[in-house]
XYZ file of N, CA and C in Angstrom:
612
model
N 0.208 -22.882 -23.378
C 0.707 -21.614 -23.904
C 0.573 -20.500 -22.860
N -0.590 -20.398 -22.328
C -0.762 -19.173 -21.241
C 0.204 -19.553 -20.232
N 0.421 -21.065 -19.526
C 1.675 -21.497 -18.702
C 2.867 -20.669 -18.992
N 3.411 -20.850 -20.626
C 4.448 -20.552 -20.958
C 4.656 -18.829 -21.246
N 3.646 -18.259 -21.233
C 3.442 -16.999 -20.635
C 3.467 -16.308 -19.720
N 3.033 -16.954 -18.696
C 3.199 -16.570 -16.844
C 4.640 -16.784 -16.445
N 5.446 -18.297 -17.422
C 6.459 -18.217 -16.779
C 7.724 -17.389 -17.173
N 7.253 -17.102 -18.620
C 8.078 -15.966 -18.914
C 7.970 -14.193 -18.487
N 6.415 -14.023 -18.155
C 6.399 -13.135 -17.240
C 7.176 -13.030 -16.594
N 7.093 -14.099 -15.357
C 7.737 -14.312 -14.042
C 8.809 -13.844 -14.287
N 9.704 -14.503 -14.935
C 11.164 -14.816 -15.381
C 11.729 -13.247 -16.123
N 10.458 -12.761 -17.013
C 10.840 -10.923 -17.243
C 10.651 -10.179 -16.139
N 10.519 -10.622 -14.924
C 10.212 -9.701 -13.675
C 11.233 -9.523 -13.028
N 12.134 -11.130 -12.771
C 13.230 -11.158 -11.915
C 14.400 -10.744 -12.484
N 14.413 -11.015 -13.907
C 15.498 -10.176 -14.490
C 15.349 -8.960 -14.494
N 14.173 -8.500 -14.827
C 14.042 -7.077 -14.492
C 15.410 -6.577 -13.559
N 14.458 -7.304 -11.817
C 14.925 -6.950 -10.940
C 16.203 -7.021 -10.458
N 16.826 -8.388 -11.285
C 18.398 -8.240 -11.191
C 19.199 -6.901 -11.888
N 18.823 -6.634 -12.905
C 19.337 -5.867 -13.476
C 19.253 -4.336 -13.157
N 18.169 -3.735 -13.360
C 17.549 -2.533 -13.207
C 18.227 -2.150 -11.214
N 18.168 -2.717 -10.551
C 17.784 -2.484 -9.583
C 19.203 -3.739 -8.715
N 19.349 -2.738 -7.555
C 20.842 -3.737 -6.750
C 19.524 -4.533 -5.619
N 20.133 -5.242 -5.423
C 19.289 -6.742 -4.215
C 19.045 -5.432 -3.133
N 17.874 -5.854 -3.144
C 17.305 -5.569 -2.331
C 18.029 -5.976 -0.875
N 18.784 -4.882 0.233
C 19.338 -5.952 1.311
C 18.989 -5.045 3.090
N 18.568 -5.477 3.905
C 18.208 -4.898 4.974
C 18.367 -4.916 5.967
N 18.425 -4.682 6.976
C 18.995 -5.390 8.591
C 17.997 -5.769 8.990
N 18.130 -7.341 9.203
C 17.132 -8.321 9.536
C 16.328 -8.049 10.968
N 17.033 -7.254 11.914
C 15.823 -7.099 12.676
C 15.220 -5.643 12.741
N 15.569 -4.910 11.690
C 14.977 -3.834 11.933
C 13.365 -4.032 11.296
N 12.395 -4.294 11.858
C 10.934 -4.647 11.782
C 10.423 -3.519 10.247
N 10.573 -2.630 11.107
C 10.019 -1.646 9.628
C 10.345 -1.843 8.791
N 12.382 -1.856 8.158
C 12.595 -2.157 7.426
C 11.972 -3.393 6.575
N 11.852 -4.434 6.902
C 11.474 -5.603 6.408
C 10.171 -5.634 5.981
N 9.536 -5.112 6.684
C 7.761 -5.101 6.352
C 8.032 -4.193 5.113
N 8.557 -2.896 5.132
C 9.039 -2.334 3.812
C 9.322 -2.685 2.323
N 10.332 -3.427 2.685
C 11.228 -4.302 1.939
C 10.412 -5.160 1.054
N 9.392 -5.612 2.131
C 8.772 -6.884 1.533
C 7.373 -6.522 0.827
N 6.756 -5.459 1.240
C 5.783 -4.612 0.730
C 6.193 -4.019 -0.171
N 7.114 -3.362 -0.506
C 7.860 -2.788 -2.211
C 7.819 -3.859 -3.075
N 8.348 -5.138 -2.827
C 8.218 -5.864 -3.544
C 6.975 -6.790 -4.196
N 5.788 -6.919 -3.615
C 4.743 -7.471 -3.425
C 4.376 -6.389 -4.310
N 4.838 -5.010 -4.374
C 3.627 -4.119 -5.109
C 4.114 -4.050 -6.556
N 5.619 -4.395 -6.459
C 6.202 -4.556 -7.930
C 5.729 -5.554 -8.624
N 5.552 -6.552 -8.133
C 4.937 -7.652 -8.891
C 3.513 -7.462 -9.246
N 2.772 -6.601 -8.587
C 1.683 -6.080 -9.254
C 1.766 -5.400 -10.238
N 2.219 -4.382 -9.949
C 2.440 -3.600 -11.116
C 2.884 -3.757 -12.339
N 4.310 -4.201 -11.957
C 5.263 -4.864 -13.270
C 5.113 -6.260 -13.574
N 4.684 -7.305 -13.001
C 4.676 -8.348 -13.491
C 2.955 -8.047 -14.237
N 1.920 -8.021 -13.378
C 0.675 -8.256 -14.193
C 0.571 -6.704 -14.890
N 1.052 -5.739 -14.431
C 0.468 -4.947 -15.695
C -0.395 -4.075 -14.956
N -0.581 -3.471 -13.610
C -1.840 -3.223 -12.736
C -1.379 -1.653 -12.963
N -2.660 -0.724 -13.079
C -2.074 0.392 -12.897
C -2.134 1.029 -11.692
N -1.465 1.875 -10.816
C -1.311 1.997 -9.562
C -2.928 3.675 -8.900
N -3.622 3.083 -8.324
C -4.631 4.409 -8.088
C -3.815 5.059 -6.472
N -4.298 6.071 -6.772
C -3.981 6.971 -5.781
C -4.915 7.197 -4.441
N -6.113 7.449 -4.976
C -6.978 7.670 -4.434
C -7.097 8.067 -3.335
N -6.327 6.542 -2.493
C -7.026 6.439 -0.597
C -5.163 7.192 -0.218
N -4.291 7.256 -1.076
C -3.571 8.013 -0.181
C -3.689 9.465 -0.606
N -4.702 9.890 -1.489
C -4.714 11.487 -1.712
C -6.136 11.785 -0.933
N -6.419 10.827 -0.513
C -7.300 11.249 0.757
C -6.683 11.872 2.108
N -5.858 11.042 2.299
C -4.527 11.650 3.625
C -4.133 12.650 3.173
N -3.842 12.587 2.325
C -2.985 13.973 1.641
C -4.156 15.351 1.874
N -5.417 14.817 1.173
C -6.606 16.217 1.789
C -6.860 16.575 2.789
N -6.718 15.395 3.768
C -7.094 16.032 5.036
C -5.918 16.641 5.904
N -4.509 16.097 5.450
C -3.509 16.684 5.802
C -3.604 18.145 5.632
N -3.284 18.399 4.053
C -3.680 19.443 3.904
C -4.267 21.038 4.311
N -5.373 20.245 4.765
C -6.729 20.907 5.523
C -5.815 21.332 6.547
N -5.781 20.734 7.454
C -5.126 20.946 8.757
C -3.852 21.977 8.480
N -2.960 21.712 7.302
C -1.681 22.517 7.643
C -2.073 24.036 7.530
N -3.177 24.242 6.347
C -4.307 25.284 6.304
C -4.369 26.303 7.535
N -5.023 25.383 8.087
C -5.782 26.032 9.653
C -4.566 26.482 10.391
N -3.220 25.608 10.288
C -2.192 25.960 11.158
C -1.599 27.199 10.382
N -1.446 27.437 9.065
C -0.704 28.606 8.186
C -1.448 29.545 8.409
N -3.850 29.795 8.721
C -3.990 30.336 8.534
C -4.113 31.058 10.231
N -3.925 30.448 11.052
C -3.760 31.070 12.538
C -1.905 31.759 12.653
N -1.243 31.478 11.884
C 0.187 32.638 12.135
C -0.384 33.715 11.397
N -0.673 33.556 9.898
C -0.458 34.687 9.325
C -1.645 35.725 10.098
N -2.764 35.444 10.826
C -3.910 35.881 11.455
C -2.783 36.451 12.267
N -2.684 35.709 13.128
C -1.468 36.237 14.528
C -0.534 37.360 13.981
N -0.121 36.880 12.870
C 0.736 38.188 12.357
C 0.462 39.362 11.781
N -0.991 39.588 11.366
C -2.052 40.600 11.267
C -2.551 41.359 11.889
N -2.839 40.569 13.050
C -3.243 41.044 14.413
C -2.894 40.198 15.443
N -2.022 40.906 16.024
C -1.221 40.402 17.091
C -2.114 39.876 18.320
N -1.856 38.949 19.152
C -2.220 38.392 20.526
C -2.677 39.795 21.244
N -3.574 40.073 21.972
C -5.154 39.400 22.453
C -6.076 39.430 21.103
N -5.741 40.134 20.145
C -6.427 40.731 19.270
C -7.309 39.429 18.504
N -6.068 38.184 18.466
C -6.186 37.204 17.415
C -6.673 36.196 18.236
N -6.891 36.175 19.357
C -7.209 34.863 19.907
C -8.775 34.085 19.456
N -9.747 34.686 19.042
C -11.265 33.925 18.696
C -10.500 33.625 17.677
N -9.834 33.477 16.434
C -9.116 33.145 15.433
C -8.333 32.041 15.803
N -7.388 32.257 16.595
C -6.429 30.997 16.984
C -7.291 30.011 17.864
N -8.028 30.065 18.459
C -9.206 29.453 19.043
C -9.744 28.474 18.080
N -10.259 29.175 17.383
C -11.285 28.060 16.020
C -9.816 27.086 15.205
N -8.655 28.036 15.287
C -8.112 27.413 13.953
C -7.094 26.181 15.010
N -7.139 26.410 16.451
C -6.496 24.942 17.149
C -7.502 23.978 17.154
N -8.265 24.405 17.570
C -9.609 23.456 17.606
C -9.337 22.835 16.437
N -10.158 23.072 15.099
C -10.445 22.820 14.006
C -8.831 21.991 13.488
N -7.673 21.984 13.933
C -6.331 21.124 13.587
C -6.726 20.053 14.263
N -6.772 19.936 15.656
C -7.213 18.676 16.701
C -8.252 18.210 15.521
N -9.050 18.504 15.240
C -10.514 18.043 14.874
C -10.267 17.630 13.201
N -9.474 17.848 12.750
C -8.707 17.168 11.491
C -8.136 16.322 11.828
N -7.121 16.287 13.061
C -6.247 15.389 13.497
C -7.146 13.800 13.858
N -8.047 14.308 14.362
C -8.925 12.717 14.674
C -9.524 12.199 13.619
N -9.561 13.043 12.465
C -10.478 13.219 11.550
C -9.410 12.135 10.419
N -8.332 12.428 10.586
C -6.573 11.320 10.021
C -6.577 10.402 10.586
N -6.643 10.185 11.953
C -6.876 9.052 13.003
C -7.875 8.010 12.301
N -9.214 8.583 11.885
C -9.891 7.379 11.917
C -9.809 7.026 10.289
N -9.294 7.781 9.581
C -9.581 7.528 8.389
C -7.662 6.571 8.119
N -7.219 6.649 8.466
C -5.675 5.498 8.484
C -5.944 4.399 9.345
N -7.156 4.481 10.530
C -7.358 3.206 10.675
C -8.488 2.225 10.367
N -9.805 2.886 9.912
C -10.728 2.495 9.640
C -10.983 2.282 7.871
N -10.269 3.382 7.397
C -10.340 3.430 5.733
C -8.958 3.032 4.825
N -8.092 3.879 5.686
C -6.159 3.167 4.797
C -6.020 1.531 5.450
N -6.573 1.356 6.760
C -5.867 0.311 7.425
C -4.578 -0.068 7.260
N -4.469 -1.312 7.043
C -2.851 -1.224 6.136
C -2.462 -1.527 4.850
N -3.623 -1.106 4.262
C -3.600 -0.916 2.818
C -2.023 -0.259 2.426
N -1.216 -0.956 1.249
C -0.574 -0.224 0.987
C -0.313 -0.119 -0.893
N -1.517 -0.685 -1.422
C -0.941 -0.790 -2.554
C -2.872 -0.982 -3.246
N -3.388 0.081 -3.961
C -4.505 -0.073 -4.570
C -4.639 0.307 -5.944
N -4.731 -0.837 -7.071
C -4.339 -1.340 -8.102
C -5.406 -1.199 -9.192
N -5.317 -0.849 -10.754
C -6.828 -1.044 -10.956
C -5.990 -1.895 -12.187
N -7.382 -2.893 -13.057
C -6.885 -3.843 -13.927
C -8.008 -3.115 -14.572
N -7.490 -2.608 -15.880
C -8.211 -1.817 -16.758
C -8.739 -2.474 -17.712
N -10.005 -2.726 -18.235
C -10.080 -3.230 -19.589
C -9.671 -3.018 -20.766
N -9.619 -3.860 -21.547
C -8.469 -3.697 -22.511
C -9.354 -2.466 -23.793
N -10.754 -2.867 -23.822
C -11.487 -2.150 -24.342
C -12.051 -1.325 -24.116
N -12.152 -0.742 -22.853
C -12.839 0.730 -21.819
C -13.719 0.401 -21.764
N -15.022 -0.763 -22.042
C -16.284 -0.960 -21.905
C -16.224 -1.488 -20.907
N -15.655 -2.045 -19.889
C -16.382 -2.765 -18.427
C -15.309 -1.700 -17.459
N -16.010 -1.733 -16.232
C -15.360 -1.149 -15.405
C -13.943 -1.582 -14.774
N -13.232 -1.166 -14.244
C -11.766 -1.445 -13.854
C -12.098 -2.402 -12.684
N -11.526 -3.286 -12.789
C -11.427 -4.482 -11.765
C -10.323 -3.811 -10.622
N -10.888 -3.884 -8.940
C -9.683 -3.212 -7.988
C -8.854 -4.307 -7.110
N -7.375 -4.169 -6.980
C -6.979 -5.295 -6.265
C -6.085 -4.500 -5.396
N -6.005 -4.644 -4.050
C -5.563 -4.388 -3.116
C -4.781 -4.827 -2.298
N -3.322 -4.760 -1.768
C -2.589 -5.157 -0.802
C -2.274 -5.075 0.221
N -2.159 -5.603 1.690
C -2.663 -4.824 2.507
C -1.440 -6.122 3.856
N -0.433 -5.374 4.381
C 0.178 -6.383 5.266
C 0.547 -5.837 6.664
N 1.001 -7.004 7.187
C 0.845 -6.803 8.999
C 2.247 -7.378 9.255
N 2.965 -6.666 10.278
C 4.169 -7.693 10.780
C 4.189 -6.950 12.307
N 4.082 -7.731 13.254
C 4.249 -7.382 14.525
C 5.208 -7.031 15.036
N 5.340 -6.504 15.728
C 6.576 -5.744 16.481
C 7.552 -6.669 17.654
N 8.540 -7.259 17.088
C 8.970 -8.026 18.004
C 8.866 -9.556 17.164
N 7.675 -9.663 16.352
C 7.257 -10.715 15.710
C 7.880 -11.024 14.342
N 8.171 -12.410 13.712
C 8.602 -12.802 12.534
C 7.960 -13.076 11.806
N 6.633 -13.190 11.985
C 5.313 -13.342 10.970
C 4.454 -12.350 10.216
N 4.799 -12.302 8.768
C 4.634 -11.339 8.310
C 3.370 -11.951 7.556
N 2.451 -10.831 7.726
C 0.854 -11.907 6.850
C 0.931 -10.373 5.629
N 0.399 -11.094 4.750
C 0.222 -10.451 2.753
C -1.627 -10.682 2.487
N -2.433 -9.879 2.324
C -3.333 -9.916 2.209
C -3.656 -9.333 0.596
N -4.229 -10.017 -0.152
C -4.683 -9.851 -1.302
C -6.047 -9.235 -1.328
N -6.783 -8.170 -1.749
C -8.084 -8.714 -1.943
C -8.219 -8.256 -3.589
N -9.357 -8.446 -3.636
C -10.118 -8.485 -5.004
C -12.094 -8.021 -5.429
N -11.713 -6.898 -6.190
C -13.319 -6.537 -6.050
C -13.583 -6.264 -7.851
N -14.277 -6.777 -8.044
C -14.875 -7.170 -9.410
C -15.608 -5.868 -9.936
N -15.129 -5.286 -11.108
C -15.259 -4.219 -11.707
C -17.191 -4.209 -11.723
N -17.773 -5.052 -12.188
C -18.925 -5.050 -12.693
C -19.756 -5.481 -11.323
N -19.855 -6.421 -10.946
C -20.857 -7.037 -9.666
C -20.448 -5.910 -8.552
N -19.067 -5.783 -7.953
C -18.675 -5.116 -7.184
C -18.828 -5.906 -5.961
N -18.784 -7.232 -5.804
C -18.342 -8.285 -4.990
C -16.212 -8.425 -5.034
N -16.006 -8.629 -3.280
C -15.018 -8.470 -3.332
C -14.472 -9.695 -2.358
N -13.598 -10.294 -2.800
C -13.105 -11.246 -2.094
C -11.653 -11.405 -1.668
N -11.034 -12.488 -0.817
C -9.658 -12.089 -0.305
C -8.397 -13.491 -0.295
N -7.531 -13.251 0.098
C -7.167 -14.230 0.295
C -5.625 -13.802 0.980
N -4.638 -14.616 1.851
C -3.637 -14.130 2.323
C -2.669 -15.368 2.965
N -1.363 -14.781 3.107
C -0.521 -15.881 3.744
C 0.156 -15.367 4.591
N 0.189 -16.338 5.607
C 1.451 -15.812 6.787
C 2.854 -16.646 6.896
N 3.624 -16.286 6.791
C 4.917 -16.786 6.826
C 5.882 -15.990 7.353
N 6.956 -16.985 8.176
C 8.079 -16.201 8.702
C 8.922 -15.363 7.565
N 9.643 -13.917 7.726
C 10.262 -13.278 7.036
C 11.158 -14.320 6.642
N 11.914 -15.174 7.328
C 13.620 -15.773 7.067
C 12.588 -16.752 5.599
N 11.661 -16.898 5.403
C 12.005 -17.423 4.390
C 12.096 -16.888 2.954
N 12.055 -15.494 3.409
C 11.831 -14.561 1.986
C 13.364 -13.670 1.962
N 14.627 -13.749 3.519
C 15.348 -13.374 3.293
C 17.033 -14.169 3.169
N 17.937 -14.534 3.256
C 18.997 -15.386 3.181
C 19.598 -14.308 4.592
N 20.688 -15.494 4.960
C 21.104 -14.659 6.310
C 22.479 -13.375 6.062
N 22.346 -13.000 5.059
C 23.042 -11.630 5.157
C 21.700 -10.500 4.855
N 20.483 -10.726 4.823
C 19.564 -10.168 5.184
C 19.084 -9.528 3.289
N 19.267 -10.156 2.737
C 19.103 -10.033 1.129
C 17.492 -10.550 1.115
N 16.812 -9.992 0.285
C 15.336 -10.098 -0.156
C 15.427 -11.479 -1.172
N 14.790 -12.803 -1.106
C 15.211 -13.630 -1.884
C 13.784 -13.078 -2.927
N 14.342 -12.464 -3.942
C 12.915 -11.847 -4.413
C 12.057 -13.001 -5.477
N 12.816 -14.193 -6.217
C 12.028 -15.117 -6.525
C 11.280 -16.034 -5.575
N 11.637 -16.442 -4.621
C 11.128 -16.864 -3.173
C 9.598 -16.145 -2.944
N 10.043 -14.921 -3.109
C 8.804 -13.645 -2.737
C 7.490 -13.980 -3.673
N 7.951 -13.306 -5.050
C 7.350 -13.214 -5.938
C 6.318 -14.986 -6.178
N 7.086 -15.977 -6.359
C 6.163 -16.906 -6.471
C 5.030 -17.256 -5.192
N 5.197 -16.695 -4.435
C 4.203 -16.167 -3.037
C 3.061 -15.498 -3.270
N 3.358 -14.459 -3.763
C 2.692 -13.487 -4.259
C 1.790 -13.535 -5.278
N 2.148 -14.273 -6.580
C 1.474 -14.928 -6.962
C 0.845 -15.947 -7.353
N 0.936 -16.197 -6.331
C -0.096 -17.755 -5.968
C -0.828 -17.249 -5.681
N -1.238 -15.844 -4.262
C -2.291 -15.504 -3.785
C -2.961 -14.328 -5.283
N -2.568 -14.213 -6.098
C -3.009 -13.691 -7.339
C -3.668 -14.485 -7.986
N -3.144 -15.384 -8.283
C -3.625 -16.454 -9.109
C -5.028 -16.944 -8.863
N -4.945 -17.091 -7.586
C -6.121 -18.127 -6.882
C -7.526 -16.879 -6.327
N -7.381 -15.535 -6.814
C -8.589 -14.550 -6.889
C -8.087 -14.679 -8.407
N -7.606 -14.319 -9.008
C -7.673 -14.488 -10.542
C -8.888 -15.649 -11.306
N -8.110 -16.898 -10.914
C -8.885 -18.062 -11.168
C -10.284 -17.855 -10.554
N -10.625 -17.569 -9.801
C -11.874 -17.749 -9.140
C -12.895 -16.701 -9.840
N -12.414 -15.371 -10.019
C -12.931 -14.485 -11.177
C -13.232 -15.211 -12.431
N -12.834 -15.868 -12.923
C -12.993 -16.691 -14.148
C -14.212 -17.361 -14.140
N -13.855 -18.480 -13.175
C -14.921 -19.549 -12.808
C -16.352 -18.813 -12.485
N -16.490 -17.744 -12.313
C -17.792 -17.320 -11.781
C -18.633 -16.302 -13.003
C-alpha cells in the first residue's frame, strides 16, 4: 500500500509537471543553464512530491549581510551629500572600509556556510511535538565538465545527527538531444537518494 502511494505520488508529480508547467528545455552547453535546470527540478520534487516546506534561513543570511553593506554604501553618499568632500572624508573612510569588510564577510559565508547549498527543506511533524527534521540539497557541475553530482543530506530533528548521500552522473542522461529536461528520468534519481536517508531514519 505505501508502494502504491509513492507511486502515485510520483506519477501526481509528473503530471503535475506536464501540465502546470511547459518542458523544461535549455541549451545543452550552456553549463549554468543546466546545473539550473536540473537544480529547480531536484527542489520540486522536494517540495511537491514529499511535501517539504521550503526554509529560508541561510539565504536571508546573504540577504543581511548584503544589506549591511548597501547601508554603509547609501550611508557614505547621503554623508557626502551633507557635507561635501574634504569635509566627509573620516565618514567615507569608515563607510569603504566597513563595505570591503562586509564584502569578505559574503565571501566566506557563500563559501564556508551557503556552499552550494541550494535548497534547505524542513519535514514538519505532523503533530508539532518533535522538532522539524532538515534536508538539504546541495550540487556541483564543473565548468567545461558533464558531470553533474546531487548531494542529499539529512539531519534528524531530535538527535541532530546528520547524514548524506549523492550521485554523479552525466547531464545527457537527464536531457534528450533537443536539450529537454527528461524530468521522470530526473525525479526517479532524486528519489532514490531520498529514499535511502529516509529508510535509514527509520531503521535507527
Amino acid at each position: 500500500m505505501a508502494a502504491a502511494a509513492s507511486r502515485s505520488g510520483r506519477n501526481g508529480l509528473l503530471e503535475k509537471w506536464r501540465i502546470d508547467e511547459k518542458p523544461v528545455k535549455i541549451d545543452k552547453w550552456d553549463g549554468a543553464a543546466v546545473k539550473n535546470s536540473l537544480d529547480d527540478a531536484a527542489k520540486k520534487v522536494l517540495l511537491e512530491k514529499f511535501g517539504y516546506v521550503e526554509n529560508f534561513q541561510l539565504v536571508d543570511g546573504r540577504l543581511m549581510i548584503c544589506t549591511v553593506s548597501c547601508l554603509f554604501a547609501m550611508l557614505a553618499l547621503v554623508w557626502d551629500y551633507l557635507h561635501p568632500f574634504p569635509e566627509s572624508r573620516p565618514v567615507l573612510a569608515c563607510c569603504v572600509i566597513s563595505y570591503f569588510i562586509m564584502m569578505a564577510v559574503l565571501t566566506v559565508y557563500t563559501s564556508y556556510k551557503e556552499k552550494n547549498i541550494f535548497l534547505v527543506a524542513l519535514n514538519r511533524d505532523p503533530t508539532g511535538m518533535d522538532p522539524d527534521h532538515m534536508w538539504q540539497l546541495s550540487s556541483s557541475l564543473k565548468r567545461f565538465d558533464d558531470q553533474y553530482t546531487l548531494r542529499v543530506s539529512f539531519t534528524d530533528g531530535k538527535s541532530k545527527n546528520s547524514r548524506e548521500t549523492e550521485f554523479t552522473r552525466s547531464v545527457s542522461a537527464f536531457f534528450d538531444i533537443n536539450g529537454t529536461l527528461v524530468m521522470d528520468q530526473f525525479e526517479k534519481s532524486v528519489s532514490k537518494l531520498h529514499d535511502t536517508l529516509a529508510m535509514d531514519k527509520k531503521t535507527k
